[in-house]
mmCIF file of C-alpha atoms in Angstrom:
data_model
loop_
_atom_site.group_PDB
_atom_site.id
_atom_site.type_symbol
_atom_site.label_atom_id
_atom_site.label_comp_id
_atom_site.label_asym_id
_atom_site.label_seq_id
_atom_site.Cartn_x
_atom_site.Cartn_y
_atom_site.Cartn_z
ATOM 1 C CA UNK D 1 154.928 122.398 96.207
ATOM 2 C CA UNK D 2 156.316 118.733 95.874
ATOM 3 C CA UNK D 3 157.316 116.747 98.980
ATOM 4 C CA UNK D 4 160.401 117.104 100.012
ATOM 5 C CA UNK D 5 163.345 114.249 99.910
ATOM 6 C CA UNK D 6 162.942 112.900 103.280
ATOM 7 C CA UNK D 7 166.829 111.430 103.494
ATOM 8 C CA UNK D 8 167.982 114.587 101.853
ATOM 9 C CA UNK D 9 171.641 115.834 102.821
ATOM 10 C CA UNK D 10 172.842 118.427 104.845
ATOM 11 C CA UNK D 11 169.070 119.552 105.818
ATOM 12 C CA UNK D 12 169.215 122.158 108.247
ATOM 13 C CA UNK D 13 166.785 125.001 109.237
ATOM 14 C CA UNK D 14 166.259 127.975 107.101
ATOM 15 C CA UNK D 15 166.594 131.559 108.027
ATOM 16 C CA UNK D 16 162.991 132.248 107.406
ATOM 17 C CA UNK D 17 162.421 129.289 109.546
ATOM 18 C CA UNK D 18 164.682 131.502 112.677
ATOM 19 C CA UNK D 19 162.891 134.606 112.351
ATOM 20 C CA UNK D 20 160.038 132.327 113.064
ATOM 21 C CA UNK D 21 161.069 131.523 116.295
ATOM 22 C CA UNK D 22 162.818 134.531 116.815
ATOM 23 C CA UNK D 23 159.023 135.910 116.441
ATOM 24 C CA UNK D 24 157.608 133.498 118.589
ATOM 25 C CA UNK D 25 160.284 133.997 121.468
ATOM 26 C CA UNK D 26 157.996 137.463 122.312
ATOM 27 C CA UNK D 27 154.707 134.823 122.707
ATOM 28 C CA UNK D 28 156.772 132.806 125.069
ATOM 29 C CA UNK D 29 158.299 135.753 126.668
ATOM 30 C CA UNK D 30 154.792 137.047 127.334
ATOM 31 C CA UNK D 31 154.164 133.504 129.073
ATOM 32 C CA UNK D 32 156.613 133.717 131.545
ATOM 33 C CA UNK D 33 156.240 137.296 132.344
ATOM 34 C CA UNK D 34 152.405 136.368 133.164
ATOM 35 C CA UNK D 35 152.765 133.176 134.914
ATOM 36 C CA UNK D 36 155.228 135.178 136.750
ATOM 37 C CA UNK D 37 152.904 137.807 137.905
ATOM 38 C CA UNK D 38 150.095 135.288 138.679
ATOM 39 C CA UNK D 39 152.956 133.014 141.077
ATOM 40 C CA UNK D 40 153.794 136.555 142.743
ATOM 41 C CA UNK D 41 149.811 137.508 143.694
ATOM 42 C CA UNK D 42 148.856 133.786 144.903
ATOM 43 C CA UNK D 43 146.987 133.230 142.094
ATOM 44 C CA UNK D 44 148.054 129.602 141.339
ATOM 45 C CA UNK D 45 145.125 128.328 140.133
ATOM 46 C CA UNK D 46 143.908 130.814 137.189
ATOM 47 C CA UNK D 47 147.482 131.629 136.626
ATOM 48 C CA UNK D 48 148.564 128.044 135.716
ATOM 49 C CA UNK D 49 145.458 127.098 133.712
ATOM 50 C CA UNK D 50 145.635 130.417 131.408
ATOM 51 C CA UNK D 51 149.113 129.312 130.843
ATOM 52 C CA UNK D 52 148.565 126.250 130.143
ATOM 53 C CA UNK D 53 146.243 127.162 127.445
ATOM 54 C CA UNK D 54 148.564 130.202 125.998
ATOM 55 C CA UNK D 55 151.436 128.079 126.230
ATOM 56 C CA UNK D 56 149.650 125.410 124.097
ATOM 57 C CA UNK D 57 148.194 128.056 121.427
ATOM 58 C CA UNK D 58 151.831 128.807 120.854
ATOM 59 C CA UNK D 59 153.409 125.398 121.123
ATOM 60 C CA UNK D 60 150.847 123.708 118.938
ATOM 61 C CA UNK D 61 151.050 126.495 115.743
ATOM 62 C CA UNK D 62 154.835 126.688 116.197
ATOM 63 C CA UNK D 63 155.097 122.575 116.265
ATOM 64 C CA UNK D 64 152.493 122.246 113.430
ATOM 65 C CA UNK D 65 154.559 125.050 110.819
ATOM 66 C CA UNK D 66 158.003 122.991 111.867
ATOM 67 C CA UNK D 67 156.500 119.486 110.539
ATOM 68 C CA UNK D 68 154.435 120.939 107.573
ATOM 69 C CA UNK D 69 158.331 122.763 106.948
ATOM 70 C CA UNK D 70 160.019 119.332 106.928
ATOM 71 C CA UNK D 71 157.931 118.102 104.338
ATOM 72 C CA UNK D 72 156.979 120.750 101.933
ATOM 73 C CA UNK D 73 159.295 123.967 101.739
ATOM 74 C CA UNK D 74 160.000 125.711 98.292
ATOM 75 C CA UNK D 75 160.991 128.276 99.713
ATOM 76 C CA UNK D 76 159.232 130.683 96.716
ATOM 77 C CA UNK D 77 157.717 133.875 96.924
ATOM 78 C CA UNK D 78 154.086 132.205 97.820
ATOM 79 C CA UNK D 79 155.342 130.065 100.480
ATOM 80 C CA UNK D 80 157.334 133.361 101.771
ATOM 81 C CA UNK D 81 154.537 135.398 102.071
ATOM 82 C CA UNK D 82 152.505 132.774 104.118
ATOM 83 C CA UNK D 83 154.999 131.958 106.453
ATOM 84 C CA UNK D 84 155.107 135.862 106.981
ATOM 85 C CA UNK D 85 151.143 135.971 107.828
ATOM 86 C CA UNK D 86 151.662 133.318 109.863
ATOM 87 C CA UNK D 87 154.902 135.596 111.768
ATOM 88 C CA UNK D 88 152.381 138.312 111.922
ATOM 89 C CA UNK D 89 150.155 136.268 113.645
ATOM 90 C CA UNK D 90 152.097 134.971 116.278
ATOM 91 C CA UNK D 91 153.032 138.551 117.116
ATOM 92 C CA UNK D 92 149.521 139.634 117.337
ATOM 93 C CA UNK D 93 148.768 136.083 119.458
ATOM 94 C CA UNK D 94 152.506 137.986 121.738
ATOM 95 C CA UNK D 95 149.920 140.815 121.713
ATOM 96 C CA UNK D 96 146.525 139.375 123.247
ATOM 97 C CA UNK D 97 149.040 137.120 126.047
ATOM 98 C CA UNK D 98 148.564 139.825 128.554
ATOM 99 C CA UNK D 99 144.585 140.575 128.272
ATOM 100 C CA UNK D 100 144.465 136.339 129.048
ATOM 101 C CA UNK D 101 145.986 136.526 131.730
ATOM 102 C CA UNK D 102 144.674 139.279 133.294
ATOM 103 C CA UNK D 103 141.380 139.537 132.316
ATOM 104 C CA UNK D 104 140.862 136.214 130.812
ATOM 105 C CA UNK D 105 139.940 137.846 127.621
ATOM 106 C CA UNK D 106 140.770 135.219 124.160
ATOM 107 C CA UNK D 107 139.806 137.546 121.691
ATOM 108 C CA UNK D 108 142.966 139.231 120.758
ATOM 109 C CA UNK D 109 144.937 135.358 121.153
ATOM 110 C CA UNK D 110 142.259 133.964 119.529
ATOM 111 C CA UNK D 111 142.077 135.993 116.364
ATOM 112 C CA UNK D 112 146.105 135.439 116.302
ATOM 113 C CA UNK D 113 145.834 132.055 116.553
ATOM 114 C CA UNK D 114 143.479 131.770 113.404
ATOM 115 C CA UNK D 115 145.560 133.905 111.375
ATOM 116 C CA UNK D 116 148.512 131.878 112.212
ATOM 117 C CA UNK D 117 146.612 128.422 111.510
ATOM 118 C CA UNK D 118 144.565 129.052 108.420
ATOM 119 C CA UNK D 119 147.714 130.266 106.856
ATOM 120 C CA UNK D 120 149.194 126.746 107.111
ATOM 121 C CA UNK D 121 146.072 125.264 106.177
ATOM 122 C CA UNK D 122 145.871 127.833 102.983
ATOM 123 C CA UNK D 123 149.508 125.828 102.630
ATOM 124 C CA UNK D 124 148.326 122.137 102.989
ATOM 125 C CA UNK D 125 146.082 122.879 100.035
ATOM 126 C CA UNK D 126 148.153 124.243 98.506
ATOM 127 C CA UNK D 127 150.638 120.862 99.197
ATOM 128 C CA UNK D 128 147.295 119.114 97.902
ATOM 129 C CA UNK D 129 147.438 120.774 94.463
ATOM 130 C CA UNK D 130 150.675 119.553 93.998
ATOM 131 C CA UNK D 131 151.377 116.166 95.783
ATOM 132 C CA UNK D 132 148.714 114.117 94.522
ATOM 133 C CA UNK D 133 150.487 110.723 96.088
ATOM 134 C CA UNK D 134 149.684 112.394 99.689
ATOM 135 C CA UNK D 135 146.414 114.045 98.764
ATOM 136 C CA UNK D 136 144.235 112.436 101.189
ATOM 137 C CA UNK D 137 146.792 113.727 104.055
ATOM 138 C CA UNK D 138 147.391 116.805 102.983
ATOM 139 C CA UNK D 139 143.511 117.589 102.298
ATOM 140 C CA UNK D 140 142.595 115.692 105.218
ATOM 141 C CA UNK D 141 145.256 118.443 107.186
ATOM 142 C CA UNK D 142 143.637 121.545 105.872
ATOM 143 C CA UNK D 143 139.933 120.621 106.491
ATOM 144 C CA UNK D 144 140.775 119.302 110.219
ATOM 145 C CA UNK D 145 142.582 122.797 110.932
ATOM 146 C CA UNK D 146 139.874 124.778 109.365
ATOM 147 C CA UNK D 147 137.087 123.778 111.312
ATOM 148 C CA UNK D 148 138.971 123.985 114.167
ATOM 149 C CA UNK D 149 139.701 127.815 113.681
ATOM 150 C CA UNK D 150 135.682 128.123 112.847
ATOM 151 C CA UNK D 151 135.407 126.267 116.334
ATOM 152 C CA UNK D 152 137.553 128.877 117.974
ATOM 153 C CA UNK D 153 136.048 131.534 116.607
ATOM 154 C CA UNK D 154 132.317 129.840 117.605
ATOM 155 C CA UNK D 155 133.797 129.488 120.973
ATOM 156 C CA UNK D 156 134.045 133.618 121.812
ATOM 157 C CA UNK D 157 130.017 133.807 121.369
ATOM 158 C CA UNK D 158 129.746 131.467 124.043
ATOM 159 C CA UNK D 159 128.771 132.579 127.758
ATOM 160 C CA UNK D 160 132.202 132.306 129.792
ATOM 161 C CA UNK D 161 130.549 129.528 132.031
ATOM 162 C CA UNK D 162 130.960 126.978 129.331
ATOM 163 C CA UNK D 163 133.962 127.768 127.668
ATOM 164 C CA UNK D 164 136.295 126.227 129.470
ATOM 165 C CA UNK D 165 134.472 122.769 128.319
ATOM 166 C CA UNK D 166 134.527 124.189 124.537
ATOM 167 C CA UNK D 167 138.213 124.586 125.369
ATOM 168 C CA UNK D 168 138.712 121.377 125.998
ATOM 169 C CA UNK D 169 137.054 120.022 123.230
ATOM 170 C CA UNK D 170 138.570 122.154 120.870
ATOM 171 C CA UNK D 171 142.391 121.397 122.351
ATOM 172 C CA UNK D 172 141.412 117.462 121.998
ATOM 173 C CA UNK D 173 140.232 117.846 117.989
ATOM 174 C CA UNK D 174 143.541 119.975 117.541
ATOM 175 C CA UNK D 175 145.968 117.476 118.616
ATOM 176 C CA UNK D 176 143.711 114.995 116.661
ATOM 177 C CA UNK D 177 143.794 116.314 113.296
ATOM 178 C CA UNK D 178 147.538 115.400 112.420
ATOM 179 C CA UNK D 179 147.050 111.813 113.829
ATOM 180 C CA UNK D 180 143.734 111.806 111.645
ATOM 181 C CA UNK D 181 145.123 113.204 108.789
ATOM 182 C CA UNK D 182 148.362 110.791 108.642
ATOM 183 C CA UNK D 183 146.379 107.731 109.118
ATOM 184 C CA UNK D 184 145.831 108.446 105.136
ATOM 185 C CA UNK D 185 149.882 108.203 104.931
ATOM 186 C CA UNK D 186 152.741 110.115 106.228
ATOM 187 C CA UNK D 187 154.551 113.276 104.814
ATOM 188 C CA UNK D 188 158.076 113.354 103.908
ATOM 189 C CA UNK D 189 159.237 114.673 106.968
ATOM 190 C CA UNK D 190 163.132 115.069 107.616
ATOM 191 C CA UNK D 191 164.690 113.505 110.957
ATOM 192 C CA UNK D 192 167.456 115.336 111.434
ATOM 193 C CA UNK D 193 166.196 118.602 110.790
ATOM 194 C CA UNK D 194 163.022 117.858 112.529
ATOM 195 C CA UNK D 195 165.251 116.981 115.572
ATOM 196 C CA UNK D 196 167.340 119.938 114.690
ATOM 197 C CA UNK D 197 164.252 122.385 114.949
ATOM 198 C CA UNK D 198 162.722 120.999 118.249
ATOM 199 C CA UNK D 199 166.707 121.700 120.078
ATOM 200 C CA UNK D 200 166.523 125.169 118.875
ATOM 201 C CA UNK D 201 163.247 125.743 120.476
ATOM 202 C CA UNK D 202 164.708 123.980 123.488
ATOM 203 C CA UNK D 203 167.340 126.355 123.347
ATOM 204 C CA UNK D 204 164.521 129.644 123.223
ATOM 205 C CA UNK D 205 162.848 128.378 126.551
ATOM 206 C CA UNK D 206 166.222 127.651 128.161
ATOM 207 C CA UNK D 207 167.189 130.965 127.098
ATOM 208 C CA UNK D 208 164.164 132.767 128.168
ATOM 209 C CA UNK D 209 163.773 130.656 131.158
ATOM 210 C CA UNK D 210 167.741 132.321 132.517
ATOM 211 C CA UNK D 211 166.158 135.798 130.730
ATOM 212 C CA UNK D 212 163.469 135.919 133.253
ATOM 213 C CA UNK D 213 165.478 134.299 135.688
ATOM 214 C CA UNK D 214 168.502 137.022 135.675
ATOM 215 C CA UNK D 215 165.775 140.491 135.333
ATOM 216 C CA UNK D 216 164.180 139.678 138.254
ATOM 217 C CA UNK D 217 167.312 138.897 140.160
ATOM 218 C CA UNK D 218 169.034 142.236 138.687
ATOM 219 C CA UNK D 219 165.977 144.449 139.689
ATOM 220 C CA UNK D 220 165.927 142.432 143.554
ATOM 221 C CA UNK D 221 169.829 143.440 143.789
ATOM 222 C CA UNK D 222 169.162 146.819 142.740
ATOM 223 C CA UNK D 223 166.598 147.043 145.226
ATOM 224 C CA UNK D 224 169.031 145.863 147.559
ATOM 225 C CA UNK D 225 167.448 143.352 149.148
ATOM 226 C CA UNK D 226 168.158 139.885 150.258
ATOM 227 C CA UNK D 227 171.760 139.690 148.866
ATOM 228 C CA UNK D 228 172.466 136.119 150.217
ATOM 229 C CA UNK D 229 169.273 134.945 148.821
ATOM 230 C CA UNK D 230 169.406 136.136 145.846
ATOM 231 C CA UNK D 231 173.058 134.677 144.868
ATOM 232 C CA UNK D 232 171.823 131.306 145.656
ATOM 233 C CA UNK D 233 169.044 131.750 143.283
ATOM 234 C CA UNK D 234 170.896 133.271 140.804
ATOM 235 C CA UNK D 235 173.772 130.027 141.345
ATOM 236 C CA UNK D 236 170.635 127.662 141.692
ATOM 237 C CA UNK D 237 168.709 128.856 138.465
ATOM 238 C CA UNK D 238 172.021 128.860 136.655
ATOM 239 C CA UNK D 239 172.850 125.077 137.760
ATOM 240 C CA UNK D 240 169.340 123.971 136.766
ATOM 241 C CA UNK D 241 169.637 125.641 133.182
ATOM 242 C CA UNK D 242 172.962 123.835 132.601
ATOM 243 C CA UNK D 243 171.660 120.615 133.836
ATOM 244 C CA UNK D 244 168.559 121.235 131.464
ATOM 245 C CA UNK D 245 170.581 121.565 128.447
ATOM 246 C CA UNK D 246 172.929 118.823 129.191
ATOM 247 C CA UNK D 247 170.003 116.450 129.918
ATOM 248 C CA UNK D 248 168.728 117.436 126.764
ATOM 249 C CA UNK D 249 171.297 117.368 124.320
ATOM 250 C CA UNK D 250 172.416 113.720 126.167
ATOM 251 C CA UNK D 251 171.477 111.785 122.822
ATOM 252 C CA UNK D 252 170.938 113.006 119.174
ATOM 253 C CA UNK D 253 167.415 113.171 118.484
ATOM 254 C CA UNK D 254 167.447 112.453 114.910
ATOM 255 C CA UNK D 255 168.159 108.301 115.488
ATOM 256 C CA UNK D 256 165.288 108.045 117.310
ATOM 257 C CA UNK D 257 163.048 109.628 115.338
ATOM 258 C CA UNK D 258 164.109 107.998 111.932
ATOM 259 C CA UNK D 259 163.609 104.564 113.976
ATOM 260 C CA UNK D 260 160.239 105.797 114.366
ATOM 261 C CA UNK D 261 159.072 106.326 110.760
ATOM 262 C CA UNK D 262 156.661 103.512 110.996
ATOM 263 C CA UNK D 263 156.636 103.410 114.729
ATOM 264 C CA UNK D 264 153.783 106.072 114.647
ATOM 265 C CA UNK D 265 152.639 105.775 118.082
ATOM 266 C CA UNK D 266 156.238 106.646 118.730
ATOM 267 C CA UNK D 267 156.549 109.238 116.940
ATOM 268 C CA UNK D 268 153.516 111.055 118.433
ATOM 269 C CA UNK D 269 154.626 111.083 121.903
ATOM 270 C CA UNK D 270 157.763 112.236 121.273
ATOM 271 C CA UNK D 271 156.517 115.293 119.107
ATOM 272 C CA UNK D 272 153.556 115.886 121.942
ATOM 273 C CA UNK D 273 155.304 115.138 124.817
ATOM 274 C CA UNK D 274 157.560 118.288 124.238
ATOM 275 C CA UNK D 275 154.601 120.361 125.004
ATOM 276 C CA UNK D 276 155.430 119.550 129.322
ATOM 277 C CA UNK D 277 159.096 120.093 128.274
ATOM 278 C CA UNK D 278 159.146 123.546 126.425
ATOM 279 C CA UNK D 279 156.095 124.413 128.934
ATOM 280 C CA UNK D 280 158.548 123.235 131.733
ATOM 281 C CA UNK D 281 161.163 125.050 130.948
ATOM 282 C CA UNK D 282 159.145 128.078 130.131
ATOM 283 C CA UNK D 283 157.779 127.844 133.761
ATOM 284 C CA UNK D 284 161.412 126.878 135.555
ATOM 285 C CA UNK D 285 161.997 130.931 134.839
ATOM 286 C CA UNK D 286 158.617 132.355 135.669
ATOM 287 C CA UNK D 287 159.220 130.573 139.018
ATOM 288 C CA UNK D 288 162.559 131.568 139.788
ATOM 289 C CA UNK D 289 161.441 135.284 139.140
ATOM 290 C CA UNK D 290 158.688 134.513 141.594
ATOM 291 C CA UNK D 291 160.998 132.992 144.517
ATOM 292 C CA UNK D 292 163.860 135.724 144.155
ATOM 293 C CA UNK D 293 160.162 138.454 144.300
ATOM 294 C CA UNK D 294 159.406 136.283 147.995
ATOM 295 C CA UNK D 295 162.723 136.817 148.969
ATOM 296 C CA UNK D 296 162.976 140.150 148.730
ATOM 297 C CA UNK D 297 159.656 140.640 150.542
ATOM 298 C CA UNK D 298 157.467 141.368 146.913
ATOM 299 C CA UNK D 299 155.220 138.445 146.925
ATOM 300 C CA UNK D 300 152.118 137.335 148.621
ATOM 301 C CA UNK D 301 152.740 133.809 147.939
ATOM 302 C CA UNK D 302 153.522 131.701 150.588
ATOM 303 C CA UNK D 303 157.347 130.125 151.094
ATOM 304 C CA UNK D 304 156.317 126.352 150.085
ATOM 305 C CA UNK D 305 153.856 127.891 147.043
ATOM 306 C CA UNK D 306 157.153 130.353 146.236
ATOM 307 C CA UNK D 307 159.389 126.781 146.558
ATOM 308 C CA UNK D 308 157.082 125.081 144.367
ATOM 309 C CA UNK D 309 157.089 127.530 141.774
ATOM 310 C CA UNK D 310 160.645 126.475 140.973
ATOM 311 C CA UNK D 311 160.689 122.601 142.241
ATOM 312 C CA UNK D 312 157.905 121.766 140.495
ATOM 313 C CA UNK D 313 158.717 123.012 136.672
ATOM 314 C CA UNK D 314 162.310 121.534 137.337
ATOM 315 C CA UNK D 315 160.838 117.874 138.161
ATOM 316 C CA UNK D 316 158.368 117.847 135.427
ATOM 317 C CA UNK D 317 160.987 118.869 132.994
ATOM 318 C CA UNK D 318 163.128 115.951 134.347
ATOM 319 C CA UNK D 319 160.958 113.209 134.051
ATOM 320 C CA UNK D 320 159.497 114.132 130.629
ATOM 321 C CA UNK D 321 162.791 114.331 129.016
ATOM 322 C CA UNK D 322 163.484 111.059 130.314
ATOM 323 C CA UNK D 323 160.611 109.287 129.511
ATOM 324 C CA UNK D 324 159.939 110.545 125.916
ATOM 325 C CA UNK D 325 163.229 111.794 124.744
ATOM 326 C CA UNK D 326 165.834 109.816 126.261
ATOM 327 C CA UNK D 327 164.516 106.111 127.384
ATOM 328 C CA UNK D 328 163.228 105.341 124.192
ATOM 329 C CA UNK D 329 167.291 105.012 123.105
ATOM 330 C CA UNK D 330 167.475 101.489 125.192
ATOM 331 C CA UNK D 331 167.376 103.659 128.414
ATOM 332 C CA UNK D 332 168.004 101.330 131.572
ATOM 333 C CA UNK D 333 165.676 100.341 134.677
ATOM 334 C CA UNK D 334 168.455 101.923 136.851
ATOM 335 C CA UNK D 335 168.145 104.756 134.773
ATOM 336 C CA UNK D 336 164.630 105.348 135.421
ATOM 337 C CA UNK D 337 165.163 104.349 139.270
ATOM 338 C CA UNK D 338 167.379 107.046 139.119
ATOM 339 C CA UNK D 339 165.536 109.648 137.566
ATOM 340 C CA UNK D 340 162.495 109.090 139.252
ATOM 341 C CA UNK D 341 164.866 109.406 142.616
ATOM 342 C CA UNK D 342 166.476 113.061 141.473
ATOM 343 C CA UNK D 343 162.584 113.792 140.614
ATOM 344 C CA UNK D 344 161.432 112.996 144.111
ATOM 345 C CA UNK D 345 164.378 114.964 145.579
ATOM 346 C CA UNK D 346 163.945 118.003 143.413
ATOM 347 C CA UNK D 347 160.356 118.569 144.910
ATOM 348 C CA UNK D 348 161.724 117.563 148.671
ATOM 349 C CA UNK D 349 163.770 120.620 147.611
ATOM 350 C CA UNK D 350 160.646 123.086 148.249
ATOM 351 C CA UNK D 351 160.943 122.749 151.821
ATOM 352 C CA UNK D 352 164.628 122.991 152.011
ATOM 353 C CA UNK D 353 165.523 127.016 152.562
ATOM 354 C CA UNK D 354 167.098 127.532 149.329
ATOM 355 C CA UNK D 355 165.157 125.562 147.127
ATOM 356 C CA UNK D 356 166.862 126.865 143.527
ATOM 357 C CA UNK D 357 170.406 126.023 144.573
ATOM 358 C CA UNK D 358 168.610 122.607 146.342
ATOM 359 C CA UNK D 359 167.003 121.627 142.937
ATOM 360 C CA UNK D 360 169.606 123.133 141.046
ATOM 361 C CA UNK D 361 172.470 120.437 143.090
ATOM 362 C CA UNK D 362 170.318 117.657 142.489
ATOM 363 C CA UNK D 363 170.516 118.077 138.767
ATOM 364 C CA UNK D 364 173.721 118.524 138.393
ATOM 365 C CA UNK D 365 174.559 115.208 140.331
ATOM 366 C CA UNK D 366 171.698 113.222 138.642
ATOM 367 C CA UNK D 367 173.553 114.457 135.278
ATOM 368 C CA UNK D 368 177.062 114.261 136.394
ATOM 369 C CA UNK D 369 176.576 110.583 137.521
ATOM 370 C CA UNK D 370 174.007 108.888 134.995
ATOM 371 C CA UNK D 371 173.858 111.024 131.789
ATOM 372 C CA UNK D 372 175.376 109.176 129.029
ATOM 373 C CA UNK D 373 177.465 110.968 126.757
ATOM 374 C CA UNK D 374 176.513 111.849 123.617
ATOM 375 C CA UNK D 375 177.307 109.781 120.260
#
């Protein structure tokens, strides 16, 4: 398993690399759907700290397989079969989403999550074996991850009054590890197809983010309920997907991130600052399902906690993309002026009566007038 040639042509994401997130679209799915049901009961507070954490576990083992990918990927029948565990995994991680939320019960996520990351650390020593100019990373990589699973698993025998702290702990010596480990030298990662992976999985939480969006609106109309309402929230989540994407896709990824080869600072909060915009995202549907359940009269969650559920998601999407993915490319100070003015009018847009369609307009005219085209 050889590095891979960083400045290699025509790199572009495999299909084994697809059904990956294909698998990990039920995970996120799951998400929502339970973020969802927490914004409908009231139950802010539990509800957005579980899926915080969920959303990480499958943010941080999806993010961690797509760089270890860029660098090392024979695609042989060894490196096949792992990335298959590691599928497996994620599905039974899909699996224990619902007992988290509910119950807060991490043993079914848990034991997913450990599948999924000692598979990639059985594959950084394997990379180790065979790269002996990155050695030191690549070991360095496998023995961070590993004691982190043994952490995890460490972390069930504790009494539930101090796991939240263990939590913590454990989520800082994650993120850690990689910044750790390539402090010993950096793997032959590929820009463009790094960039190329993070806009598909852009794409999945846009796409489950309308998913959620248009069954809960379908199963309010059937209802018959609300049908006023529920068109502007249907128009409104609509707008603020498009808007999404386009603010997105505004610049190409790729030149910023091979400007940032030995920019490493750089590159790190770009990578880890798409955990608030894929969690974003991810949220923007769970909260439009949640306002279009108050409007049809199925929600105990008051009208400015149901407008917050979808003002909120919407403004933290817009200012992260800003500040990590698009400023960095000589963004301007009336750029930021204005950004941080849609931002401030998006959440004004939770007290407004139709706060989708509110948040939804001031997207599309923060895009329409100050998104610069793509080159």
């Amino acid at each position: 398993m050889p590095g891979r040639d960083p400045g290699e042509r025509h790199r572009s994401a495999t299909s084994l690399e697809l059904l990956f997130d294909l698998c990990f679209v039920v995970a996120v799915a799951q998400a929502s759907e339970g973020l969802h049901e927490a914004l409908t009961h009231g139950t802010l507070a539990a509800g957005v700290l579980r899926f915080a954490l969920v959303f990480f576990t499958i943010w941080w083992a999806w993010m961690n397989f797509t760089w270890f990918a860029s660098a090392y990927d024979p695609d042989d029948v060894p490196y096949r079969l792992t990335v298959l565990v590691q599928i497996t995994g994620s599905l039974v991680l899909a699996a224990g989403v619902g007992h988290a939320f509910d119950e807060g019960d991490l043993r079914i996520i848990t034991l997913g999550y450990v599948v999924l990351r000692t598979a990639l650390a059985a594959l950084w020593l394997r990379a180790a074996l065979s790269d002996a100019a990155r050695r030191r990373t690549t070991l360095r990589f496998a023995v961070g991850i590993t004691v982190c699973q043994i952490g995890w698993v460490a972390l069930l025998a504790l009494p539930a009054a101090v796991r939240l702290p263990g939590i913590v702990v454990l989520i800082v010596a994650e993120v850690s590890v990689p910044v750790w480990a390539q402090s010993a030298g950096m793997t032959p990662w590929h820009p463009r197809h790094i960039a190329e992976r993070y806009e598909l999985f852009t794409l999945i939480v846009l796409g489950e983010s309308i998913a959620s969006a248009t069954v809960a609106v379908r199963g309010a109309f059937d209802r018959h309920h609300a049908t006023g309402a529920l068109c502007a929230v249907a128009a409104g989540g609509l707008l603020m997907a498009f808007a999404m994407w386009w603010l997105y896709f505004a610049r190409p990824a790729h030149t910023l991130l091979a400007s940032t080869r030995q920019a490493h600072r750089r590159r790190f909060t770009w990578a880890y600052g798409h955990y608030l915009i894929f969690a974003s995202a991810t949220a923007e549907g769970a909260g439009l399902a949640a306002y279009a359940d108050h409007v049809t009269g199925h929600s105990t969650a008051p009208s400015v906690l149901a407008g917050a559920a979808v003002t909120v998601p919407a403004a933290v999407f817009l200012i992260t993309v800003w500040a990590v993915h698009l400023r960095p490319h000589h963004g301007s100070t009336a750029g930021w002026l204005a950004v941080l003015a849609a931002g401030a009018g998006i959440l004004a847009a939770t007290y407004s009566p139709a706060p989708p369609l509110a948040a939804g307009a001031v997207l599309a005219v923060l895009v329409a007038g100050t998104v610069p085209r793509r080159r």
